[in-house]
Amino acid sequence: MQLMDLRKQGIDIQENIPLSRFTFTKTGGPAQYLAFPKNLNELELLVDTVKENNIPLTVIGNASNLIIRDGGISGLVLILTKMDTIVANKDEATVTADAGARIIDTSEAACEAGLSGLEFAAGIPGSVGGAVFMNAGAYGGETEFVIKSVRVLTRAGEFKTYTHDEMEFGYRHSVVQETGDIVVSATFGLEPGDKWAIKAKMEYFNGLRRAKQPLEYPSCGSVFKRPAGHFVGPMIIKAGLQGKRIGGAEDSMKHAGFIINVGGATATDYLDLIYLIQKTIKKDFGIDLQTEVRIIGKEKD
């Protein structure tokens, strides 16, 4: 079966779609094919079809902590945001969420059920699948602290479940970065708590986020991983690069660890500014800054 034949089965597949419509930076080239599966059956059929036809497959989650180069992505790109069911089980103190559900919505579902542990995620804009993939964290919390199990679809088309330990979590890392498995859902093990205390903590974290981060502009969030013993923002400020602009990409004056799209930025603008910051920090401080943001796709011809 050919990929586009799946449209006859009701699967939403489009061709040559600009991914800038979906990325949080509002940049990025086109996807050769772009699909939005609504359930596991559609996802499994898409994975089987690209395997049969030797078509490259890329999953981009909610496209929040992501830069897609201006040449776009060959093959099939999957966005799982239509798979977004969230089920809280107060008796078992768990929340199970599909990969396409927003981690913000998942933390709110936990709060409504009086379950504590996901407060740190109240303002993280990514999906559950993305949070698991990169072990997202904020304000002292990390995804790994609350993961009980993760269900995936392998590139061979088989479903399997990882335990917490099998996920091999590390700083902005999980085992699925190596395996290529597609996260389809995650179960969070939480603690019973007072709903209003949980809500207050979430609101406190969101207040900090609004005060310190340039949420009024498109961005990919925090660009760089924190080097041991150092803070990225102060180094960028000391290097004289806060406010530096290349094209429409600017190192934020509100938070130097963010690069924002002030208007008309391309992915190349973003990457050129990232490389400049890395080169300068290496020269001034002897530190190799590693990107937290995921960078994928082709250079523009």
Short mmCIF file of C-alpha atoms in Angstrom, two decimals:
data_model
loop_
_atom_site.label_atom_id
_atom_site.label_comp_id
_atom_site.label_asym_id
_atom_site.label_seq_id
_atom_site.Cartn_x
_atom_site.Cartn_y
_atom_site.Cartn_z
CA MET A 1 0.00 0.00 0.00
CA GLN A 2 1.24 3.47 -0.85
CA LEU A 3 1.27 6.19 1.80
CA MET A 4 -1.27 8.50 0.19
CA ASP A 5 -3.66 5.57 -0.25
CA LEU A 6 -4.23 5.77 3.51
CA ARG A 7 -6.32 8.90 2.96
CA LYS A 8 -9.05 6.61 1.64
CA GLN A 9 -9.16 5.08 5.11
CA GLY A 10 -9.79 8.46 6.71
CA ILE A 11 -6.23 9.16 7.85
CA ASP A 12 -5.29 12.83 7.68
CA ILE A 13 -2.20 12.97 5.42
CA GLN A 14 -1.06 16.12 3.63
CA GLU A 15 1.78 16.87 1.22
CA ASN A 16 4.41 19.62 1.17
CA ILE A 17 3.12 21.46 4.24
CA PRO A 18 5.26 24.23 5.83
CA LEU A 19 6.19 23.08 9.33
CA SER A 20 6.47 26.72 10.40
CA ARG A 21 2.69 26.48 10.88
CA PHE A 22 3.28 24.13 13.80
CA THR A 23 6.64 24.96 15.39
CA PHE A 24 6.74 27.29 18.39
CA THR A 25 9.49 29.33 16.70
CA LYS A 26 7.21 29.85 13.65
CA THR A 27 10.12 28.71 11.45
CA GLY A 28 10.97 25.59 9.49
CA GLY A 29 10.72 24.20 5.97
CA PRO A 30 8.09 21.85 4.55
CA ALA A 31 7.28 18.25 5.37
CA GLN A 32 7.19 16.03 2.30
CA TYR A 33 4.27 14.23 3.94
CA LEU A 34 2.53 15.21 7.17
CA ALA A 35 0.06 13.02 9.07
CA PHE A 36 -2.13 13.47 12.15
CA PRO A 37 -3.17 9.99 13.35
CA LYS A 38 -6.24 9.97 15.58
CA ASN A 39 -5.67 6.62 17.31
CA LEU A 40 -3.29 3.70 17.71
CA ASN A 41 -4.71 1.84 14.71
CA GLU A 42 -3.96 4.76 12.40
CA LEU A 43 -0.51 5.24 13.92
CA GLU A 44 0.32 1.55 13.49
CA LEU A 45 -0.87 1.60 9.87
CA LEU A 46 1.26 4.66 9.10
CA VAL A 47 4.36 3.09 10.65
CA ASP A 48 3.81 -0.18 8.78
CA THR A 49 3.31 1.65 5.48
CA VAL A 50 6.46 3.76 5.69
CA LYS A 51 8.40 0.64 6.66
CA GLU A 52 7.08 -1.26 3.64
CA ASN A 53 7.91 1.62 1.30
CA ASN A 54 11.26 2.54 2.89
CA ILE A 55 10.08 6.08 3.67
CA PRO A 56 11.87 8.06 6.41
CA LEU A 57 9.76 8.73 9.51
CA THR A 58 10.04 11.67 11.91
CA VAL A 59 7.90 12.38 14.99
CA ILE A 60 7.84 16.00 16.15
CA GLY A 61 5.45 15.95 19.10
CA ASN A 62 4.07 19.40 19.83
CA ALA A 63 7.07 21.04 18.05
CA SER A 64 7.80 23.24 21.06
CA ASN A 65 11.45 22.44 21.89
CA LEU A 66 12.42 22.03 18.26
CA ILE A 67 14.14 23.81 15.38
CA ILE A 68 13.43 22.44 11.91
CA ARG A 69 15.92 23.60 9.31
CA ASP A 70 14.64 25.64 6.35
CA GLY A 71 15.00 22.73 3.91
CA GLY A 72 12.28 20.85 5.77
CA ILE A 73 11.99 17.10 6.33
CA SER A 74 11.92 14.31 3.74
CA GLY A 75 9.54 11.41 4.19
CA LEU A 76 6.66 11.30 6.65
CA VAL A 77 6.34 13.63 9.64
CA LEU A 78 3.94 12.60 12.41
CA ILE A 79 2.20 15.04 14.74
CA LEU A 80 0.33 13.14 17.45
CA THR A 81 -1.72 16.00 18.93
CA LYS A 82 -5.02 14.32 17.96
CA MET A 83 -4.10 11.47 20.32
CA ASP A 84 -4.68 13.38 23.54
CA THR A 85 -6.75 11.32 25.99
CA ILE A 86 -5.91 11.85 29.69
CA VAL A 87 -7.25 9.55 32.43
CA ALA A 88 -6.68 10.25 36.13
CA ASN A 89 -7.11 7.39 38.59
CA LYS A 90 -7.35 8.87 42.05
CA ASP A 91 -7.54 5.46 43.77
CA GLU A 92 -4.27 4.30 42.21
CA ALA A 93 -2.71 7.80 42.30
CA THR A 94 -1.87 7.67 38.59
CA VAL A 95 -2.52 9.72 35.48
CA THR A 96 -2.21 8.05 32.08
CA ALA A 97 -1.95 10.36 29.09
CA ASP A 98 -1.61 9.82 25.35
CA ALA A 99 1.60 11.08 23.77
CA GLY A 100 -0.16 13.94 21.99
CA ALA A 101 -1.74 15.36 25.15
CA ARG A 102 -0.19 18.57 26.39
CA ILE A 103 1.85 18.08 29.54
CA ILE A 104 0.17 21.27 30.83
CA ASP A 105 -3.26 19.63 30.48
CA THR A 106 -1.91 16.48 32.11
CA SER A 107 -0.69 18.42 35.14
CA GLU A 108 -4.09 20.13 35.38
CA ALA A 109 -5.88 16.76 35.25
CA ALA A 110 -3.65 15.57 38.09
CA CYS A 111 -4.50 18.68 40.07
CA GLU A 112 -8.23 18.19 39.57
CA ALA A 113 -7.86 14.64 40.89
CA GLY A 114 -5.92 15.86 43.94
CA LEU A 115 -2.69 14.19 42.79
CA SER A 116 0.67 15.86 43.38
CA GLY A 117 3.95 15.53 41.49
CA LEU A 118 3.31 17.19 38.13
CA GLU A 119 3.18 20.77 39.38
CA PHE A 120 6.54 21.53 37.77
CA ALA A 121 5.02 20.83 34.34
CA ALA A 122 2.18 23.35 34.68
CA GLY A 123 3.78 25.76 32.19
CA ILE A 124 5.83 23.45 29.96
CA PRO A 125 4.33 23.83 26.46
CA GLY A 126 5.31 20.42 25.06
CA SER A 127 3.40 17.17 24.66
CA VAL A 128 3.57 14.18 26.97
CA GLY A 129 5.53 12.29 24.32
CA GLY A 130 8.02 15.14 24.01
CA ALA A 131 8.35 15.46 27.78
CA VAL A 132 9.14 11.76 28.04
CA PHE A 133 11.49 11.80 25.04
CA MET A 134 13.66 14.58 26.45
CA ASN A 135 12.98 14.12 30.16
CA ALA A 136 11.60 17.64 30.36
CA GLY A 137 11.91 19.48 33.62
CA ALA A 138 11.52 22.82 35.38
CA TYR A 139 11.77 24.30 38.88
CA GLY A 140 13.46 21.26 40.37
CA GLY A 141 11.08 18.72 38.87
CA GLU A 142 11.76 16.32 36.03
CA THR A 143 9.59 13.90 34.08
CA GLU A 144 11.64 10.94 35.28
CA PHE A 145 10.67 11.63 38.90
CA VAL A 146 7.02 10.78 38.21
CA ILE A 147 7.10 8.27 35.34
CA LYS A 148 5.75 4.84 36.23
CA SER A 149 5.71 3.30 32.74
CA VAL A 150 5.83 4.30 29.08
CA ARG A 151 4.10 2.57 26.19
CA VAL A 152 5.78 2.80 22.77
CA LEU A 153 5.40 1.66 19.19
CA THR A 154 8.71 0.42 17.83
CA ARG A 155 9.86 1.22 14.31
CA ALA A 156 9.29 -2.48 13.59
CA GLY A 157 5.59 -1.89 14.31
CA GLU A 158 5.37 -3.63 17.69
CA PHE A 159 3.88 -2.22 20.91
CA LYS A 160 5.89 -2.59 24.11
CA THR A 161 5.93 -1.10 27.58
CA TYR A 162 9.02 0.27 29.33
CA THR A 163 9.29 0.39 33.10
CA HIS A 164 10.73 3.49 34.71
CA ASP A 165 14.20 1.95 34.99
CA GLU A 166 14.14 0.71 31.40
CA MET A 167 13.66 4.30 30.21
CA GLU A 168 17.27 5.10 31.24
CA PHE A 169 16.46 8.71 32.04
CA GLY A 170 19.23 11.28 32.31
CA TYR A 171 19.55 15.03 31.96
CA ARG A 172 17.31 15.82 28.96
CA HIS A 173 17.69 12.21 27.87
CA SER A 174 15.72 8.97 27.64
CA VAL A 175 16.35 5.64 25.98
CA VAL A 176 13.87 6.33 23.16
CA GLN A 177 16.31 8.90 21.78
CA GLU A 178 18.50 5.93 20.89
CA THR A 179 15.88 3.32 20.00
CA GLY A 180 13.69 5.54 17.83
CA ASP A 181 10.60 4.08 19.50
CA ILE A 182 7.50 6.26 19.28
CA VAL A 183 6.00 7.14 22.65
CA VAL A 184 2.25 6.50 22.50
CA SER A 185 1.32 7.01 26.18
CA ALA A 186 2.80 7.42 29.64
CA THR A 187 1.58 6.60 33.12
CA PHE A 188 2.63 8.95 35.91
CA GLY A 189 2.83 7.71 39.48
CA LEU A 190 1.81 10.55 41.78
CA GLU A 191 0.99 11.25 45.43
CA PRO A 192 -2.37 12.19 46.97
CA GLY A 193 -2.46 15.85 47.92
CA ASP A 194 -4.67 18.83 48.58
CA LYS A 195 -6.12 20.11 45.32
CA TRP A 196 -5.89 23.77 46.32
CA ALA A 197 -2.30 23.48 47.54
CA ILE A 198 -1.38 21.78 44.27
CA LYS A 199 -3.12 24.52 42.27
CA ALA A 200 -1.36 27.24 44.29
CA LYS A 201 2.04 25.68 43.56
CA MET A 202 1.23 25.49 39.85
CA GLU A 203 0.15 29.12 39.81
CA TYR A 204 3.34 30.10 41.63
CA PHE A 205 5.51 28.36 39.03
CA ASN A 206 3.51 29.92 36.19
CA GLY A 207 3.95 33.35 37.77
CA LEU A 208 7.71 32.83 37.81
CA ARG A 209 7.60 31.74 34.19
CA ARG A 210 5.64 34.81 33.09
CA ALA A 211 7.99 37.12 35.00
CA LYS A 212 11.23 35.64 33.70
CA GLN A 213 10.52 34.25 30.24
CA PRO A 214 9.67 36.05 26.97
CA LEU A 215 6.36 34.25 26.49
CA GLU A 216 5.03 37.08 24.33
CA TYR A 217 7.30 36.01 21.43
CA PRO A 218 7.62 32.77 19.47
CA SER A 219 10.54 30.73 20.79
CA CYS A 220 11.75 27.17 21.30
CA GLY A 221 12.12 27.67 25.04
CA SER A 222 15.44 27.29 26.78
CA VAL A 223 17.99 26.75 24.00
CA PHE A 224 21.01 25.35 25.84
CA LYS A 225 21.62 22.66 28.42
CA ARG A 226 23.06 23.94 31.69
CA PRO A 227 26.77 23.09 31.95
CA ALA A 228 27.86 21.67 35.30
CA GLY A 229 28.71 24.49 37.67
CA HIS A 230 27.57 27.29 35.36
CA PHE A 231 24.45 29.19 34.31
CA VAL A 232 23.96 29.87 30.61
CA GLY A 233 22.16 33.23 30.82
CA PRO A 234 24.82 35.06 32.87
CA MET A 235 27.57 33.79 30.56
CA ILE A 236 25.71 35.09 27.51
CA ILE A 237 25.25 38.45 29.23
CA LYS A 238 28.93 38.66 30.19
CA ALA A 239 29.88 37.81 26.62
CA GLY A 240 27.87 40.82 25.43
CA LEU A 241 25.43 38.78 23.36
CA GLN A 242 22.14 39.48 25.13
CA GLY A 243 19.99 41.35 22.62
CA LYS A 244 22.14 40.18 19.70
CA ARG A 245 20.03 39.80 16.58
CA ILE A 246 20.59 37.85 13.37
CA GLY A 247 17.78 38.37 10.91
CA GLY A 248 14.56 37.99 12.87
CA ALA A 249 16.12 35.88 15.64
CA GLU A 250 17.17 37.69 18.81
CA ASP A 251 18.73 36.61 22.09
CA SER A 252 16.04 37.74 24.51
CA MET A 253 16.57 40.80 26.69
CA LYS A 254 14.15 39.24 29.17
CA HIS A 255 15.95 35.89 29.47
CA ALA A 256 19.32 35.44 27.76
CA GLY A 257 18.84 31.67 27.57
CA PHE A 258 15.96 32.15 25.10
CA ILE A 259 16.15 33.04 21.42
CA ILE A 260 12.96 34.68 20.18
CA ASN A 261 11.43 35.36 16.78
CA VAL A 262 10.93 39.12 16.71
CA GLY A 263 9.50 38.96 13.20
CA GLY A 264 10.30 37.12 9.99
CA ALA A 265 12.97 34.86 11.47
CA THR A 266 14.10 31.78 9.60
CA ALA A 267 15.49 28.60 11.09
CA THR A 268 18.84 29.62 9.60
CA ASP A 269 18.69 32.87 11.61
CA TYR A 270 18.13 30.81 14.76
CA LEU A 271 20.95 28.41 14.01
CA ASP A 272 23.41 31.17 13.06
CA LEU A 273 22.71 32.88 16.39
CA ILE A 274 23.09 29.59 18.28
CA TYR A 275 26.44 28.92 16.61
CA LEU A 276 27.63 32.45 17.37
CA ILE A 277 26.74 32.05 21.04
CA GLN A 278 28.44 28.65 21.22
CA LYS A 279 31.60 29.96 19.54
CA THR A 280 31.76 33.02 21.78
CA ILE A 281 31.15 31.13 25.03
CA LYS A 282 33.84 28.63 24.05
CA LYS A 283 36.29 31.47 23.38
CA ASP A 284 35.45 33.51 26.49
CA PHE A 285 34.81 30.75 29.05
CA GLY A 286 36.25 27.56 27.55
CA ILE A 287 32.85 25.87 27.80
CA ASP A 288 31.18 23.84 25.06
CA LEU A 289 27.50 24.79 25.21
CA GLN A 290 25.24 21.92 24.17
CA THR A 291 21.77 22.59 22.78
CA GLU A 292 18.75 21.44 24.71
CA VAL A 293 16.55 22.23 21.73
CA ARG A 294 16.32 19.44 19.16
CA ILE A 295 17.57 20.45 15.69
CA ILE A 296 16.40 18.38 12.74
CA GLY A 297 15.72 18.60 9.01
CA LYS A 298 17.65 19.55 5.88
CA GLU A 299 19.51 22.70 4.94
CA LYS A 300 17.76 24.75 2.29
CA ASP A 301 19.13 24.24 -1.23
#
